[in-house]
Amino acid sequence: MSNRNPNDTPNENVPSHTGRKPDQIAYTVRETQDGKEYWNRIGAMWKHKDGRGSELILDSIPMDGRITLREQRDQRMQDYQDERSKQQPVNNTRTRDHGYER
């Protein structure tokens, strides 16, 4: 007889991240000799719906074993997209006498 409650473990047959954005992004960070850091996305992490764990899916594994998890920056990306949409579009149409109009 087991003391384990069936609600204690997630259903392993159904991924907890199906149809959802990841809660955090997994990166490997390499530092160069001149002090610059290069962040490469290597996977993503989703929190379990019951709040008791997470699922980390990696597309690659860093050689040094260091993985950095960072929250999504949705607001920063939204601000960037809003700023770009406010900019006047470049007009690359041809005019009759003057070549390309900009």
Short mmCIF file of C-alpha atoms in Angstrom, two decimals:
data_model
loop_
_atom_site.label_atom_id
_atom_site.label_comp_id
_atom_site.label_asym_id
_atom_site.label_seq_id
_atom_site.Cartn_x
_atom_site.Cartn_y
_atom_site.Cartn_z
CA MET A 1 0.00 0.00 0.00
CA SER A 2 1.29 3.43 -0.92
CA ASN A 3 1.07 6.65 1.08
CA ARG A 4 1.33 8.63 -2.13
CA ASN A 5 -1.61 10.79 -3.11
CA PRO A 6 -2.33 10.58 -6.88
CA ASN A 7 -2.51 14.39 -6.92
CA ASP A 8 1.12 14.62 -5.75
CA THR A 9 2.58 13.71 -9.12
CA PRO A 10 1.77 15.36 -12.44
CA ASN A 11 0.27 13.27 -15.20
CA GLU A 12 3.38 12.26 -17.11
CA ASN A 13 1.40 11.45 -20.26
CA VAL A 14 0.32 15.08 -20.77
CA PRO A 15 3.04 17.78 -21.00
CA SER A 16 2.33 20.62 -18.56
CA HIS A 17 3.39 23.24 -21.10
CA THR A 18 1.09 22.34 -23.99
CA GLY A 19 -0.25 25.52 -25.57
CA ARG A 20 1.34 27.87 -23.04
CA LYS A 21 4.20 30.36 -23.28
CA PRO A 22 7.22 29.40 -21.19
CA ASP A 23 7.53 31.02 -17.78
CA GLN A 24 11.29 31.32 -18.10
CA ILE A 25 13.88 31.01 -20.85
CA ALA A 26 17.02 28.90 -20.39
CA TYR A 27 20.30 30.42 -21.55
CA THR A 28 23.94 29.51 -21.54
CA VAL A 29 26.19 32.51 -20.92
CA ARG A 30 29.72 32.62 -22.29
CA GLU A 31 32.13 35.32 -21.25
CA THR A 32 34.91 36.31 -23.64
CA GLN A 33 38.39 37.46 -22.69
CA ASP A 34 37.44 41.09 -23.33
CA GLY A 35 34.63 40.85 -20.73
CA LYS A 36 31.66 40.60 -23.09
CA GLU A 37 28.92 38.07 -22.37
CA TYR A 38 27.07 36.14 -25.06
CA TRP A 39 23.66 34.78 -24.10
CA ASN A 40 22.45 31.85 -26.18
CA ARG A 41 18.93 30.49 -25.75
CA ILE A 42 19.06 26.75 -25.14
CA GLY A 43 15.58 25.93 -23.87
CA ALA A 44 12.56 26.94 -21.83
CA MET A 45 10.89 26.23 -18.48
CA TRP A 46 7.18 25.93 -17.63
CA LYS A 47 5.81 25.93 -14.09
CA HIS A 48 3.45 23.08 -13.27
CA LYS A 49 -0.17 24.09 -12.89
CA ASP A 50 -0.21 22.84 -9.30
CA GLY A 51 2.69 25.19 -8.45
CA ARG A 52 4.82 22.40 -7.02
CA GLY A 53 7.41 22.01 -9.75
CA SER A 54 8.61 22.93 -13.20
CA GLU A 55 9.41 21.30 -16.51
CA LEU A 56 12.67 22.28 -18.19
CA ILE A 57 13.10 21.37 -21.84
CA LEU A 58 16.57 21.89 -23.29
CA ASP A 59 17.42 22.03 -26.97
CA SER A 60 21.12 21.79 -26.13
CA ILE A 61 23.31 21.36 -23.08
CA PRO A 62 26.14 23.79 -22.30
CA MET A 63 29.64 22.34 -22.09
CA ASP A 64 30.31 24.03 -18.74
CA GLY A 65 26.98 22.88 -17.24
CA ARG A 66 25.90 26.43 -16.37
CA ILE A 67 22.26 27.22 -17.22
CA THR A 68 20.70 30.60 -16.49
CA LEU A 69 16.89 30.82 -16.22
CA ARG A 70 15.31 34.23 -16.82
CA GLU A 71 11.70 35.35 -16.82
CA GLN A 72 10.10 36.30 -20.13
CA ARG A 73 10.39 39.97 -20.96
CA ASP A 74 6.96 40.34 -22.57
CA GLN A 75 6.50 43.96 -21.46
CA ARG A 76 9.89 45.00 -22.85
CA MET A 77 9.11 43.35 -26.20
CA GLN A 78 5.64 44.95 -26.26
CA ASP A 79 7.16 48.41 -25.63
CA TYR A 80 9.64 47.82 -28.45
CA GLN A 81 6.89 46.75 -30.86
CA ASP A 82 4.73 49.74 -29.89
CA GLU A 83 7.64 52.11 -30.50
CA ARG A 84 8.32 50.58 -33.92
CA SER A 85 4.67 50.83 -34.95
CA LYS A 86 4.67 54.58 -34.13
CA GLN A 87 7.61 55.24 -36.45
CA GLN A 88 6.80 56.46 -39.94
CA PRO A 89 7.21 53.69 -42.51
CA VAL A 90 9.90 54.08 -45.14
CA ASN A 91 8.40 54.78 -48.55
CA ASN A 92 10.36 52.87 -51.19
CA THR A 93 8.02 53.55 -54.08
CA ARG A 94 9.34 54.85 -57.38
CA THR A 95 8.42 58.29 -58.54
CA ARG A 96 8.09 59.10 -62.17
CA ASP A 97 11.02 61.53 -62.51
CA HIS A 98 13.23 61.16 -59.46
CA GLY A 99 13.98 57.47 -58.92
CA TYR A 100 13.16 56.13 -55.47
CA GLU A 101 11.33 58.33 -52.99
CA ARG A 102 12.28 57.96 -49.34
#
